[in-house]
């Protein structure tokens, strides 16, 4: 799997997601950075994190904690000027 989002569509259970997420964490983080970092930094007002999840178990506390850790690691790799916008300010602007 190239990203947590892609992984969600290839597993059939919460336990399988947890195992594969842990096994592939570094690779998925590197792939996500490679795919999205330049786009987000070029257009920092156009992207935001965390707007979709597919299966009900992705809202479980333990899965949410894993995804939150991943998002923090990803956001930490963005340029400081893009971090707040991507993490929450763009969503705030939509919500009013």
mmCIF file with all atom_site columns, C-alpha atoms in Angstrom:
data_model
loop_
_atom_site.group_PDB
_atom_site.id
_atom_site.type_symbol
_atom_site.label_atom_id
_atom_site.label_alt_id
_atom_site.label_comp_id
_atom_site.label_asym_id
_atom_site.label_entity_id
_atom_site.label_seq_id
_atom_site.pdbx_PDB_ins_code
_atom_site.Cartn_x
_atom_site.Cartn_y
_atom_site.Cartn_z
_atom_site.occupancy
_atom_site.B_iso_or_equiv
_atom_site.pdbx_formal_charge
_atom_site.auth_seq_id
_atom_site.auth_comp_id
_atom_site.auth_asym_id
_atom_site.auth_atom_id
_atom_site.pdbx_PDB_model_num
ATOM 1  C CA . UNK A 1 1  ? 0.000   0.000  0.000  1.00 0.00 ? 1  UNK A CA 1
ATOM 2  C CA . UNK A 1 2  ? 1.248   3.465  -0.883 1.00 0.00 ? 2  UNK A CA 1
ATOM 3  C CA . UNK A 1 3  ? -0.769  5.417  1.707  1.00 0.00 ? 3  UNK A CA 1
ATOM 4  C CA . UNK A 1 4  ? -3.171  4.895  4.626  1.00 0.00 ? 4  UNK A CA 1
ATOM 5  C CA . UNK A 1 5  ? -6.045  5.826  2.332  1.00 0.00 ? 5  UNK A CA 1
ATOM 6  C CA . UNK A 1 6  ? -5.052  3.175  -0.185 1.00 0.00 ? 6  UNK A CA 1
ATOM 7  C CA . UNK A 1 7  ? -4.596  0.663  2.617  1.00 0.00 ? 7  UNK A CA 1
ATOM 8  C CA . UNK A 1 8  ? -8.147  1.227  3.869  1.00 0.00 ? 8  UNK A CA 1
ATOM 9  C CA . UNK A 1 9  ? -9.485  -0.030 0.551  1.00 0.00 ? 9  UNK A CA 1
ATOM 10 C CA . UNK A 1 10 ? -7.329  -3.158 0.454  1.00 0.00 ? 10 UNK A CA 1
ATOM 11 C CA . UNK A 1 11 ? -7.946  -4.684 3.880  1.00 0.00 ? 11 UNK A CA 1
ATOM 12 C CA . UNK A 1 12 ? -11.009 -6.449 5.182  1.00 0.00 ? 12 UNK A CA 1
ATOM 13 C CA . UNK A 1 13 ? -10.716 -5.869 8.919  1.00 0.00 ? 13 UNK A CA 1
ATOM 14 C CA . UNK A 1 14 ? -9.522  -3.526 11.603 1.00 0.00 ? 14 UNK A CA 1
ATOM 15 C CA . UNK A 1 15 ? -6.865  -5.994 12.774 1.00 0.00 ? 15 UNK A CA 1
ATOM 16 C CA . UNK A 1 16 ? -5.518  -6.412 9.253  1.00 0.00 ? 16 UNK A CA 1
ATOM 17 C CA . UNK A 1 17 ? -5.374  -2.626 8.856  1.00 0.00 ? 17 UNK A CA 1
ATOM 18 C CA . UNK A 1 18 ? -3.479  -2.229 12.138 1.00 0.00 ? 18 UNK A CA 1
ATOM 19 C CA . UNK A 1 19 ? -0.931  -4.892 11.202 1.00 0.00 ? 19 UNK A CA 1
ATOM 20 C CA . UNK A 1 20 ? -0.307  -3.615 7.676  1.00 0.00 ? 20 UNK A CA 1
ATOM 21 C CA . UNK A 1 21 ? -0.302  0.021  8.783  1.00 0.00 ? 21 UNK A CA 1
ATOM 22 C CA . UNK A 1 22 ? 2.397   -0.711 11.369 1.00 0.00 ? 22 UNK A CA 1
ATOM 23 C CA . UNK A 1 23 ? 4.449   -2.820 8.955  1.00 0.00 ? 23 UNK A CA 1
ATOM 24 C CA . UNK A 1 24 ? 4.350   -0.239 6.169  1.00 0.00 ? 24 UNK A CA 1
ATOM 25 C CA . UNK A 1 25 ? 4.312   3.014  8.161  1.00 0.00 ? 25 UNK A CA 1
ATOM 26 C CA . UNK A 1 26 ? 7.640   4.415  6.938  1.00 0.00 ? 26 UNK A CA 1
ATOM 27 C CA . UNK A 1 27 ? 7.042   3.501  3.312  1.00 0.00 ? 27 UNK A CA 1
ATOM 28 C CA . UNK A 1 28 ? 3.531   4.959  3.339  1.00 0.00 ? 28 UNK A CA 1
ATOM 29 C CA . UNK A 1 29 ? 4.769   8.155  4.990  1.00 0.00 ? 29 UNK A CA 1
ATOM 30 C CA . UNK A 1 30 ? 7.577   8.554  2.447  1.00 0.00 ? 30 UNK A CA 1
ATOM 31 C CA . UNK A 1 31 ? 5.191   7.870  -0.447 1.00 0.00 ? 31 UNK A CA 1
ATOM 32 C CA . UNK A 1 32 ? 2.625   10.330 0.866  1.00 0.00 ? 32 UNK A CA 1
ATOM 33 C CA . UNK A 1 33 ? 5.276   13.021 1.292  1.00 0.00 ? 33 UNK A CA 1
ATOM 34 C CA . UNK A 1 34 ? 6.609   12.354 -2.205 1.00 0.00 ? 34 UNK A CA 1
ATOM 35 C CA . UNK A 1 35 ? 3.129   12.503 -3.734 1.00 0.00 ? 35 UNK A CA 1
ATOM 36 C CA . UNK A 1 36 ? 1.687   15.506 -1.876 1.00 0.00 ? 36 UNK A CA 1
ATOM 37 C CA . UNK A 1 37 ? 4.368   17.748 -0.332 1.00 0.00 ? 37 UNK A CA 1
ATOM 38 C CA . UNK A 1 38 ? 5.188   19.807 -3.436 1.00 0.00 ? 38 UNK A CA 1
ATOM 39 C CA . UNK A 1 39 ? 1.509   20.246 -4.342 1.00 0.00 ? 39 UNK A CA 1
ATOM 40 C CA . UNK A 1 40 ? 0.521   21.362 -0.857 1.00 0.00 ? 40 UNK A CA 1
ATOM 41 C CA . UNK A 1 41 ? 3.463   23.723 -0.555 1.00 0.00 ? 41 UNK A CA 1
ATOM 42 C CA . UNK A 1 42 ? 2.800   25.221 -3.984 1.00 0.00 ? 42 UNK A CA 1
ATOM 43 C CA . UNK A 1 43 ? -0.917  25.733 -3.246 1.00 0.00 ? 43 UNK A CA 1
ATOM 44 C CA . UNK A 1 44 ? -1.184  25.849 0.570  1.00 0.00 ? 44 UNK A CA 1
ATOM 45 C CA . UNK A 1 45 ? -4.733  27.248 0.546  1.00 0.00 ? 45 UNK A CA 1
ATOM 46 C CA . UNK A 1 46 ? -6.196  24.380 -1.498 1.00 0.00 ? 46 UNK A CA 1
ATOM 47 C CA . UNK A 1 47 ? -5.617  21.290 0.655  1.00 0.00 ? 47 UNK A CA 1
ATOM 48 C CA . UNK A 1 48 ? -6.626  20.042 4.090  1.00 0.00 ? 48 UNK A CA 1
ATOM 49 C CA . UNK A 1 49 ? -6.063  16.890 6.054  1.00 0.00 ? 49 UNK A CA 1
ATOM 50 C CA . UNK A 1 50 ? -8.558  14.304 7.213  1.00 0.00 ? 50 UNK A CA 1
ATOM 51 C CA . UNK A 1 51 ? -11.725 14.740 5.234  1.00 0.00 ? 51 UNK A CA 1
ATOM 52 C CA . UNK A 1 52 ? -12.473 11.120 4.425  1.00 0.00 ? 52 UNK A CA 1
ATOM 53 C CA . UNK A 1 53 ? -12.526 7.677  5.972  1.00 0.00 ? 53 UNK A CA 1
ATOM 54 C CA . UNK A 1 54 ? -14.223 4.655  4.523  1.00 0.00 ? 54 UNK A CA 1
ATOM 55 C CA . UNK A 1 55 ? -15.130 1.874  6.950  1.00 0.00 ? 55 UNK A CA 1
ATOM 56 C CA . UNK A 1 56 ? -16.826 2.375  10.339 1.00 0.00 ? 56 UNK A CA 1
ATOM 57 C CA . UNK A 1 57 ? -13.868 0.839  12.180 1.00 0.00 ? 57 UNK A CA 1
ATOM 58 C CA . UNK A 1 58 ? -11.641 3.670  10.940 1.00 0.00 ? 58 UNK A CA 1
ATOM 59 C CA . UNK A 1 59 ? -13.358 5.803  13.592 1.00 0.00 ? 59 UNK A CA 1
ATOM 60 C CA . UNK A 1 60 ? -12.328 3.473  16.427 1.00 0.00 ? 60 UNK A CA 1
ATOM 61 C CA . UNK A 1 61 ? -10.128 5.143  19.013 1.00 0.00 ? 61 UNK A CA 1
ATOM 62 C CA . UNK A 1 62 ? -7.052  3.008  18.344 1.00 0.00 ? 62 UNK A CA 1
ATOM 63 C CA . UNK A 1 63 ? -7.243  3.446  14.570 1.00 0.00 ? 63 UNK A CA 1
ATOM 64 C CA . UNK A 1 64 ? -7.859  7.176  14.954 1.00 0.00 ? 64 UNK A CA 1
ATOM 65 C CA . UNK A 1 65 ? -4.734  7.423  17.118 1.00 0.00 ? 65 UNK A CA 1
ATOM 66 C CA . UNK A 1 66 ? -2.666  5.687  14.433 1.00 0.00 ? 66 UNK A CA 1
ATOM 67 C CA . UNK A 1 67 ? -3.991  7.972  11.712 1.00 0.00 ? 67 UNK A CA 1
ATOM 68 C CA . UNK A 1 68 ? -3.434  11.031 13.917 1.00 0.00 ? 68 UNK A CA 1
ATOM 69 C CA . UNK A 1 69 ? 0.189   10.036 14.475 1.00 0.00 ? 69 UNK A CA 1
ATOM 70 C CA . UNK A 1 70 ? 0.646   9.574  10.740 1.00 0.00 ? 70 UNK A CA 1
ATOM 71 C CA . UNK A 1 71 ? -0.909  12.955 9.999  1.00 0.00 ? 71 UNK A CA 1
ATOM 72 C CA . UNK A 1 72 ? 1.348   14.702 12.507 1.00 0.00 ? 72 UNK A CA 1
ATOM 73 C CA . UNK A 1 73 ? 4.427   13.057 11.022 1.00 0.00 ? 73 UNK A CA 1
ATOM 74 C CA . UNK A 1 74 ? 3.294   14.053 7.527  1.00 0.00 ? 74 UNK A CA 1
ATOM 75 C CA . UNK A 1 75 ? 2.464   17.634 8.484  1.00 0.00 ? 75 UNK A CA 1
ATOM 76 C CA . UNK A 1 76 ? 5.829   17.900 10.224 1.00 0.00 ? 76 UNK A CA 1
ATOM 77 C CA . UNK A 1 77 ? 7.517   17.281 6.877  1.00 0.00 ? 77 UNK A CA 1
ATOM 78 C CA . UNK A 1 78 ? 5.750   20.214 5.217  1.00 0.00 ? 78 UNK A CA 1
ATOM 79 C CA . UNK A 1 79 ? 7.275   23.670 5.057  1.00 0.00 ? 79 UNK A CA 1
ATOM 80 C CA . UNK A 1 80 ? 6.292   25.691 8.144  1.00 0.00 ? 80 UNK A CA 1
ATOM 81 C CA . UNK A 1 81 ? 4.329   28.151 5.987  1.00 0.00 ? 81 UNK A CA 1
ATOM 82 C CA . UNK A 1 82 ? 2.010   25.349 4.830  1.00 0.00 ? 82 UNK A CA 1
ATOM 83 C CA . UNK A 1 83 ? 1.649   23.367 8.060  1.00 0.00 ? 83 UNK A CA 1
ATOM 84 C CA . UNK A 1 84 ? -1.104  25.320 9.843  1.00 0.00 ? 84 UNK A CA 1
ATOM 85 C CA . UNK A 1 85 ? -3.102  25.880 6.683  1.00 0.00 ? 85 UNK A CA 1
ATOM 86 C CA . UNK A 1 86 ? -3.063  22.204 5.803  1.00 0.00 ? 86 UNK A CA 1
ATOM 87 C CA . UNK A 1 87 ? -3.595  20.999 9.368  1.00 0.00 ? 87 UNK A CA 1
ATOM 88 C CA . UNK A 1 88 ? -6.608  23.136 10.248 1.00 0.00 ? 88 UNK A CA 1
ATOM 89 C CA . UNK A 1 89 ? -6.798  26.717 8.957  1.00 0.00 ? 89 UNK A CA 1
ATOM 90 C CA . UNK A 1 90 ? -8.127  25.733 5.514  1.00 0.00 ? 90 UNK A CA 1
ATOM 91 C CA . UNK A 1 91 ? -10.865 23.688 7.160  1.00 0.00 ? 91 UNK A CA 1
ATOM 92 C CA . UNK A 1 92 ? -11.696 26.595 9.470  1.00 0.00 ? 92 UNK A CA 1
ATOM 93 C CA . UNK A 1 93 ? -12.063 28.890 6.484  1.00 0.00 ? 93 UNK A CA 1
ATOM 94 C CA . UNK A 1 94 ? -14.603 26.523 4.919  1.00 0.00 ? 94 UNK A CA 1
ATOM 95 C CA . UNK A 1 95 ? -16.544 26.134 8.146  1.00 0.00 ? 95 UNK A CA 1
ATOM 96 C CA . UNK A 1 96 ? -16.743 29.874 8.651  1.00 0.00 ? 96 UNK A CA 1
#
